[in-house]
XYZ file of C-alpha atoms in Angstrom:
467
model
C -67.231 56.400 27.847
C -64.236 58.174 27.101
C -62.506 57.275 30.228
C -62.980 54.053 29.166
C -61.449 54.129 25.732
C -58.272 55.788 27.299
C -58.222 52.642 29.811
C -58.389 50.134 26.734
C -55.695 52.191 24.590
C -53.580 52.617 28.042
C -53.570 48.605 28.155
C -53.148 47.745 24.931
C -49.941 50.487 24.401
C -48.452 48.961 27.856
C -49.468 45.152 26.469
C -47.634 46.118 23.037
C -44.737 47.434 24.963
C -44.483 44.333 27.137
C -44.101 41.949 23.808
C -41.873 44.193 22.869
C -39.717 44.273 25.632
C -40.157 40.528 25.737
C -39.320 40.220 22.278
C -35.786 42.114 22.947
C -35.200 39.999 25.540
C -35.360 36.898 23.646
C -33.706 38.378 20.820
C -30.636 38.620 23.287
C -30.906 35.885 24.925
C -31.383 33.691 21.764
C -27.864 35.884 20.566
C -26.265 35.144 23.398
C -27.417 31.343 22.895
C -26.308 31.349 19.122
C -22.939 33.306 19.807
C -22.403 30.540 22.314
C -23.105 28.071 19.829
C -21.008 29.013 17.528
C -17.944 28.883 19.275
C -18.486 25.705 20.599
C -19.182 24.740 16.574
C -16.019 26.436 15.778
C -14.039 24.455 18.366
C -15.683 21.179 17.145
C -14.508 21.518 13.747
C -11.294 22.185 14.692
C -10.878 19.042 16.441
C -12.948 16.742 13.921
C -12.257 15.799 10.686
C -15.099 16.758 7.832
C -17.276 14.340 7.081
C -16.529 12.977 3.570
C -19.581 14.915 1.255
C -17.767 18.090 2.952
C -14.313 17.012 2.213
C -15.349 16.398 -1.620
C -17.030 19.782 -1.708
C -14.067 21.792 -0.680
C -11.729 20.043 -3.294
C -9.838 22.061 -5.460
C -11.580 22.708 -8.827
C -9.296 21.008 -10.732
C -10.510 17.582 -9.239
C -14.213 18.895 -10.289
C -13.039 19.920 -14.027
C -11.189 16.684 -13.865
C -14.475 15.060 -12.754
C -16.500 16.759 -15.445
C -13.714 16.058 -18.201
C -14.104 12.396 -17.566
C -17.687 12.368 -17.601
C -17.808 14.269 -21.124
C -15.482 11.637 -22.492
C -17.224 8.629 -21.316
C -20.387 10.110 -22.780
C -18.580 10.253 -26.135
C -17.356 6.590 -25.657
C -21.125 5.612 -25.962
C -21.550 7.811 -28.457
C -19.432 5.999 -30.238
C -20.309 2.508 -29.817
C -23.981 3.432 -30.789
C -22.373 4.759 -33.897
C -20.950 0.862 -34.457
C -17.269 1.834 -33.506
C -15.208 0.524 -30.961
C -13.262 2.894 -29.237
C -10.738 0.610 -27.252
C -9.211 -1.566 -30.934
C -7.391 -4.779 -30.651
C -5.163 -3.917 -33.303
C -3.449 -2.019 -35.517
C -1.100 -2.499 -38.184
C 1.618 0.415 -38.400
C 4.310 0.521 -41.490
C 6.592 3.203 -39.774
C 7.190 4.984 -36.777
C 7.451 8.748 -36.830
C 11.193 8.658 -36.532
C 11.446 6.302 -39.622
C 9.136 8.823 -41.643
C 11.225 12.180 -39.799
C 14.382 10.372 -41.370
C 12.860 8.424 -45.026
C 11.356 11.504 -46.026
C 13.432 14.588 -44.863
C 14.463 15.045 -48.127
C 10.925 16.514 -49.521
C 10.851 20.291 -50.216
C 8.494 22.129 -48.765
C 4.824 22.300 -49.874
C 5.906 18.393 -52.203
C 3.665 15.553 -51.476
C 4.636 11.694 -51.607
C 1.492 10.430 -53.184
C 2.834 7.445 -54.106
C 3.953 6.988 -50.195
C 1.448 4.526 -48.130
C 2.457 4.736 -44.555
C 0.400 3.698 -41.032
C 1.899 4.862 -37.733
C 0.406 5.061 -34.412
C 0.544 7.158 -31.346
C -0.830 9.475 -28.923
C -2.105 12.545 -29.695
C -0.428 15.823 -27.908
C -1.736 18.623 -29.288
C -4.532 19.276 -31.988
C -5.297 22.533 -33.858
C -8.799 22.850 -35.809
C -8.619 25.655 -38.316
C -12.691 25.424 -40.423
C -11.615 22.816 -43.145
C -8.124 21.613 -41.546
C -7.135 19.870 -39.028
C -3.632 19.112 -37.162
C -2.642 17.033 -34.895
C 0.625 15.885 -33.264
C 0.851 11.948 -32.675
C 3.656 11.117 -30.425
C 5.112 7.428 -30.125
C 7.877 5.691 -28.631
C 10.221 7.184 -31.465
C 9.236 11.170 -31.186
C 6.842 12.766 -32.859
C 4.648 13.923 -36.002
C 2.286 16.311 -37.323
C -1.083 15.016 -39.147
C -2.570 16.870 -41.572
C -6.324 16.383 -41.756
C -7.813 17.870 -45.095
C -11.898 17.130 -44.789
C -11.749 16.813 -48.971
C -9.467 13.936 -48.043
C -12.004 12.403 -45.180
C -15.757 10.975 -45.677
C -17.662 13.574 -44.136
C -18.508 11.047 -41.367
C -14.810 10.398 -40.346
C -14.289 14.726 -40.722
C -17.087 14.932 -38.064
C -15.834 12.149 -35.475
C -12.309 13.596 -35.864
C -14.154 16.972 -34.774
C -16.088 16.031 -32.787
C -14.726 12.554 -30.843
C -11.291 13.143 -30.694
C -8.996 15.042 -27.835
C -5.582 15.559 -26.507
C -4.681 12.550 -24.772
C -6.046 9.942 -27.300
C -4.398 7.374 -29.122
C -4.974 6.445 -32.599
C -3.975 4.743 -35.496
C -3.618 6.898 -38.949
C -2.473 6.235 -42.529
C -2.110 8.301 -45.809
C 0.775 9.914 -47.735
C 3.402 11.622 -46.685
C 3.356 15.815 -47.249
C 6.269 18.904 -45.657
C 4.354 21.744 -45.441
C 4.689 25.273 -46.744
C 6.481 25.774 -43.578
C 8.394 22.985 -43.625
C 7.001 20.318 -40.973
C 6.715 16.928 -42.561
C 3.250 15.533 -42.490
C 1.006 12.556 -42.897
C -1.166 13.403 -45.190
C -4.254 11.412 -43.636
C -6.992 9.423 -45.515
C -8.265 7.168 -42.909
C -7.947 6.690 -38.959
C -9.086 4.792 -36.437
C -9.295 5.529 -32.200
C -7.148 3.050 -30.922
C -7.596 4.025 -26.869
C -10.325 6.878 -25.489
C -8.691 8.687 -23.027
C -10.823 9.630 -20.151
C -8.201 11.721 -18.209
C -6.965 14.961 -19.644
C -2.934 15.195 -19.647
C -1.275 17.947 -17.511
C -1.467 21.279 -18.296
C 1.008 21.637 -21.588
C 2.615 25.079 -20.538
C 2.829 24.352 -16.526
C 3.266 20.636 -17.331
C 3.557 17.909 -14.528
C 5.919 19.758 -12.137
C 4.709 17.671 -8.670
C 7.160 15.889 -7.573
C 5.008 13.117 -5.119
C 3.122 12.815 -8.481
C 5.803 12.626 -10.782
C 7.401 9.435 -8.581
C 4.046 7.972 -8.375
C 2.591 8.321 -11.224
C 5.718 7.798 -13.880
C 3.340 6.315 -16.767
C 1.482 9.999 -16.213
C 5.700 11.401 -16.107
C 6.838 9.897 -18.877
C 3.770 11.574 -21.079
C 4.049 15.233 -19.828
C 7.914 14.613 -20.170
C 9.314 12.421 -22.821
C 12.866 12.954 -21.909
C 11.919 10.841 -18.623
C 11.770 7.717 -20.738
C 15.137 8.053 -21.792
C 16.009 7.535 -18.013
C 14.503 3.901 -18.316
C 16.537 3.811 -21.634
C 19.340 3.776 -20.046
C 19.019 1.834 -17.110
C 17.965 -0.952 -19.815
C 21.093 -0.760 -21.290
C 23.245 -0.624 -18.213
C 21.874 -3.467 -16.753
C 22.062 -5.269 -19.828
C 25.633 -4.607 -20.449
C 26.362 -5.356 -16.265
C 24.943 -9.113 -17.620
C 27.020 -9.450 -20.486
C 30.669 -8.177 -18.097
C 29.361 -10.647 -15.549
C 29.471 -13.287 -18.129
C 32.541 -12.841 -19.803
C 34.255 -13.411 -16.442
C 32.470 -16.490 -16.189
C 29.525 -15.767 -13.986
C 26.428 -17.567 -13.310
C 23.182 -15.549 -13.145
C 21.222 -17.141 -10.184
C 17.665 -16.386 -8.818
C 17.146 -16.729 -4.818
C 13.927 -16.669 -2.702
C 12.279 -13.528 -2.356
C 10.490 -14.824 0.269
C 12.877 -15.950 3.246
C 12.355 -17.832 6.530
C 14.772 -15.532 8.178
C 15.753 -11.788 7.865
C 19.018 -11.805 7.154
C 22.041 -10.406 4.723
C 21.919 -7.066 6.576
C 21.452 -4.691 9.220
C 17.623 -3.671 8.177
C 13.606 -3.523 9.125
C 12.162 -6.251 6.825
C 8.586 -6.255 5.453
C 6.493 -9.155 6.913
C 3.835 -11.253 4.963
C 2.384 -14.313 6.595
C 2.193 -18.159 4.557
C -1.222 -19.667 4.715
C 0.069 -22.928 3.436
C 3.053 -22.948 5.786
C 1.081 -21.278 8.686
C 4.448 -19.086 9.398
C 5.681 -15.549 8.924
C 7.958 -14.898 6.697
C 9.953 -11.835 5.227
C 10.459 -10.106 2.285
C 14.390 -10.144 1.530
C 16.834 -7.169 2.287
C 19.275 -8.845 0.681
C 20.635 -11.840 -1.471
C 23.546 -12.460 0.398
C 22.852 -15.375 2.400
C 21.587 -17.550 -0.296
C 24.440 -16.597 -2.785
C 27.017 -17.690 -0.428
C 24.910 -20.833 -0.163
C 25.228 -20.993 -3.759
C 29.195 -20.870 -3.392
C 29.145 -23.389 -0.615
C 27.378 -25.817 -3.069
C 30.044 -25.596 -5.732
C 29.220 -22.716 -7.950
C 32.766 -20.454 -7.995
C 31.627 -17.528 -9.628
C 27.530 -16.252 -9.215
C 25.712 -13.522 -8.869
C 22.143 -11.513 -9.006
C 20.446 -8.351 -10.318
C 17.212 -8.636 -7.952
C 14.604 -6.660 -6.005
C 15.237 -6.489 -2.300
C 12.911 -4.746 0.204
C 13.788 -2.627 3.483
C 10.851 -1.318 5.502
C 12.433 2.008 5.794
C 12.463 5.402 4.938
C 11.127 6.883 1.400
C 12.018 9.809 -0.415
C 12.383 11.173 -4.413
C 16.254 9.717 -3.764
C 15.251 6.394 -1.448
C 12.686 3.600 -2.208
C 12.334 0.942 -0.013
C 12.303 -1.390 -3.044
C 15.201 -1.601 -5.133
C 17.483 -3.591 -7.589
C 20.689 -4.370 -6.187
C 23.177 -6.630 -8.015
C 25.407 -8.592 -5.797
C 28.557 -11.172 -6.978
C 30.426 -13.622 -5.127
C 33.843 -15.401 -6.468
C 35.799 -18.044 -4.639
C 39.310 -17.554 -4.509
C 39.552 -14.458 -5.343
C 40.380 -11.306 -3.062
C 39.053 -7.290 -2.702
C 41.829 -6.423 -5.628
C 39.920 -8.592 -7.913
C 36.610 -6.961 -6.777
C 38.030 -3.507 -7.711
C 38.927 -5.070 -10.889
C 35.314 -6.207 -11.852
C 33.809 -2.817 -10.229
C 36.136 -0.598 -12.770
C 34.982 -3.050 -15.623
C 31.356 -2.800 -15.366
C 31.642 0.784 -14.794
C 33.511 1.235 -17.709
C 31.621 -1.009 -20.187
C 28.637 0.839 -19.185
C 29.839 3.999 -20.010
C 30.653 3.177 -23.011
C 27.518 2.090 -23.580
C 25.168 4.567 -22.844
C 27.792 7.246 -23.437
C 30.138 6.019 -26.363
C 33.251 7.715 -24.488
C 34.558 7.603 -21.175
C 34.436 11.559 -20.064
C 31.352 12.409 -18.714
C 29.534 15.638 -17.743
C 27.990 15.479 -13.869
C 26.764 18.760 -12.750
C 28.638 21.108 -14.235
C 31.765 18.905 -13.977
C 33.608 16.867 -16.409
C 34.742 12.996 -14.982
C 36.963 10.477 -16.443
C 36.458 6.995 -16.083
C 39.812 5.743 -17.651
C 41.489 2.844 -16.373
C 43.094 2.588 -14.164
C 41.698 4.633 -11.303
C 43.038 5.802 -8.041
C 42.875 3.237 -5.166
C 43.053 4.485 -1.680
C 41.952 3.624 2.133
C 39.013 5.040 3.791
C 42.000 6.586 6.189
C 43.976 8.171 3.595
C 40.995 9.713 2.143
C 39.789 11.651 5.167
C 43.075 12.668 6.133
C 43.164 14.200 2.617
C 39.976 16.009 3.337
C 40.092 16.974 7.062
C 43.871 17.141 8.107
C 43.119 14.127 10.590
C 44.642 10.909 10.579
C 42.822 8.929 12.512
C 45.313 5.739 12.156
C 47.294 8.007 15.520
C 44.509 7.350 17.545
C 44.851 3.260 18.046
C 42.115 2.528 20.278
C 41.590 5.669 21.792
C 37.866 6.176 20.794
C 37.535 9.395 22.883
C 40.231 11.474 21.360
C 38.803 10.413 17.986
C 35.322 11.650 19.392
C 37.533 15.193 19.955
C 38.924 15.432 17.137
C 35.569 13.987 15.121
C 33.444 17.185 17.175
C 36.138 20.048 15.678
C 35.364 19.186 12.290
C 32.716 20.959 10.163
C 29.207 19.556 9.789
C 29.658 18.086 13.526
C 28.051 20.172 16.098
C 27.282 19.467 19.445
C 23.607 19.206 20.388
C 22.474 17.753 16.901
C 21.964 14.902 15.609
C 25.371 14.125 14.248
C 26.592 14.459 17.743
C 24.332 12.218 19.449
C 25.164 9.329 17.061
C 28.612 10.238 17.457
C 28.490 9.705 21.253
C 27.386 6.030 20.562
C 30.412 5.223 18.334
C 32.101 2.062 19.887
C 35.474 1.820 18.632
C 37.537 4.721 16.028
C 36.851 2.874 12.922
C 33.081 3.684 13.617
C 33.684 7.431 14.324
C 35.669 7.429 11.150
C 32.686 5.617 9.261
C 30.154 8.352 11.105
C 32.269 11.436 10.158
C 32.438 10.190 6.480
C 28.720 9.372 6.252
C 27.274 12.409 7.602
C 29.851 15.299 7.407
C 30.368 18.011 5.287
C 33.192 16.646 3.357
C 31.726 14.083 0.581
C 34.656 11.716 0.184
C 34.868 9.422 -2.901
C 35.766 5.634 -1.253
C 37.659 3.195 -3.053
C 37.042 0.857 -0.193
C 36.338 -3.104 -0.467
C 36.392 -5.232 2.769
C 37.239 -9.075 2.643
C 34.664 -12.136 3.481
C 36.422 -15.488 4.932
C 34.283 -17.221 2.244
C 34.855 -15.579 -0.678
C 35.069 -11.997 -2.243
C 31.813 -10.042 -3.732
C 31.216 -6.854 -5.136
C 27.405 -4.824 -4.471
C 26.047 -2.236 -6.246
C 22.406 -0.720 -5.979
C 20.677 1.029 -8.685
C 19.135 4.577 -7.565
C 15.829 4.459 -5.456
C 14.789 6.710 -8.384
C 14.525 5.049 -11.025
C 11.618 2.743 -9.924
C 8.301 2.651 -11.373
């Protein structure tokens, strides 16, 4: 009997010991398998792209807050319409803007209220402090800015809650009341009533990092021109140049004309155009890259003097300091010849200095430019023999000595670029053309070249300045 206990307890040890063993084994194997795996899932996700859900998930978190924000604030948008307002108004009737008030009443002392004052402005809100009892907020409009002062005493308790509770940054509303300068001297509008004009559902950017992204900054401008109001004074200005370039062009005598933006042929310059197709015509046609061709049209059916201020297109390159949509004005006058041209070019210049400027001495980077009449006229030539040393008019025809000479100068070196499109220069004027455009020296031209029909004058706004 005992024997054959210590047979049963022999087999079951060596059967326990065999799953064991068995057990190890597959634990390898299945290691080996998962290690294996795993490198091929590794390599995979490498080469493929992750699937959207994954994408979403490993956003920053500023998307997510940005996500949650919105939510919050479309909540209160219900809120609010169950509460019988409507949080996107029609209308609003405004007395003042907030520079009017900064300048009507910057005579009040401080801690003096205007009671008799009954003013209504409008704007977005920018900042907003809550303080128990008081509230302030800074409305912002297209004039600058101004400080409300909420008092709940002067609210219904129902407005004191929504103002609490419904309003943030980025909101615009309409508010009216008296006028009071603080103890500390900020004039006020002493609020007694307001209305939400526009829910925001976005918050602005960040007030102490601001908007600093510069692909966002050029493609969002609206979201620009918030985070930085001096931005708007860019647009400002443009306004008024172009508007003053319309009121030179017609004191000469000009005609404003309009042209086809859509063109049967892509012509007027050297350029990729964009391509839409007609349905009506059944034919492709092209976006312009320039009004030339129909302006001279315009000439050849009796109109002397014309020009345009008009979007062209070129299905180029893009960059912060190149759009492929721009405004170019371009002028054409009959009997005229490039002396004229430089005539009208120093005019508009000047008139639009004065304009934006009120003088004719400007500051550009750190350096101070006059723009008095009359200016210094010289050839292309001349020019880069003043910067380089080279004249280039001793070279005739010679294109490879000018190649030679082109190679010793700085910003040409061999192997680049610069070199290569060198090589493919066809005649000197081109190598002179090539060494101004893309070498080291910038060179101010005073350069215009004569047409066999008449004489024009082109300028081109900066890329820039595009919404």
């Amino acid at each position: 009997m005992e024997a054959l206990r210590a047979w049963r307890a022999s087999n079951l040890l060596g059967f326990a010991a065999s799953r064991v063993v068995t057990a190890a084994s597959a634990a390898r194997s299945l290691r080996l398998r998962l290690r294996c795996c795993s490198a091929a899932a590794t390599t995979n996700q490498k080469q493929l792209p992750l699937p959207q859900d994954r994408r979403r998930r490993s956003a920053s978190t500023s998307t997510s807050d940005r996500d949650s924000i919105r939510a919050i604030r479309l909540k209160k948008v219900e809120e609010l319409r169950g509460k019988g307002y409507e949080p996107y108004a029609y209308k609003w009737d405004r007395t003042h803007t907030t520079k009017e008030l900064q300048e009507e009443y910057t005579h009040l002392e401080n801690g003096e209220i205007c009671e008799e004052a009954a003013v209504s402005i409008a704007g977005r809100i920018v900042a907003r402090r809550a303080f128990g009892k008081l509230v302030f907020m800074t409305v912002r409009d297209d004039t600058g800015t101004i400080q409300l002062y909420c008092e709940k005493d002067n609210l219904t308790e129902d407005q004191f809650e929504q103002l609490k509770a419904f309003i943030d940054i980025g909101d615009i509303i309409g508010a009216s009341g008296s006028i009071k300068k603080t103890e500390k001297g900020e004039l006020s509008l002493y609020m007694k009533n307001f209305e939400i004009l526009t829910k925001s559902l976005l918050p602005l950017p960040d007030k102490y990092h601001g908007l600093t992204d510069v692909d966002k900054r050029y493609r969002q401008r609206y979201v620009d021109m918030i985070a930085n109001p001096e931005v708007a004074e860019i647009f400002r200005t443009r306004a008024k140049v172009v508007s003053e370039i319309r009121k030179t062009m017609e004191s000469f005598g000009f005609i404003e004309v309009e042209t086809p933006v859509l063109q049967g042929a892509a012509g007027g310059a050297e350029a990729r155009p964009f391509i839409t197709y007609h349905n009506s015509l059944q034919r492709d046609l092209y976006l312009r890259i320039a009004t030339e061709l129909h302006l001279k049209r315009m000439l050849v059916g009796g109109l002397e003097r014309v020009y345009e201020i008009g979007r062209i297109f070129r299905n180029e390159g893009i960059s912060t300091r190149h759009n492929p949509e721009f405004t170019t004005i371009e002028m054409y006058e009959a009997y005229s010849d490039y002396e004229s041209m430089m005539n009208m070019a120093e005019e508009i210049v000047v008139r639009c200095a004065m304009a934006t400027h009120g003088k004719l001495k400007v500051a550009y980077l750190g350096t101070e430019i006059s723009l008095e009449r009359p200016w210094r006229r010289e050839t292309m030539h001349s020019l880069v023999k003043e910067a380089t040393g080279i004249d280039f008019n001793i070279f005739g025809h010679d294109v490879e000595s000018a190649k030679i000479a082109a190679r010793g100068l700085p910003g040409i070196k061999m192997g680049s670029s610069k070199s290569t499109s060198l090589q493919s220069c066809s005649s000197v004027g081109h190598v002179l053309n090539e060494k101004t455009a893309k070498g080291s020296n910038n060179i101010l031209l005073a350069v215009a070249l004569p047409s066999p029909i008449s004489r024009r004058l082109k300028l081109r706004t900066a890329g820039s300045m595009n919404v």
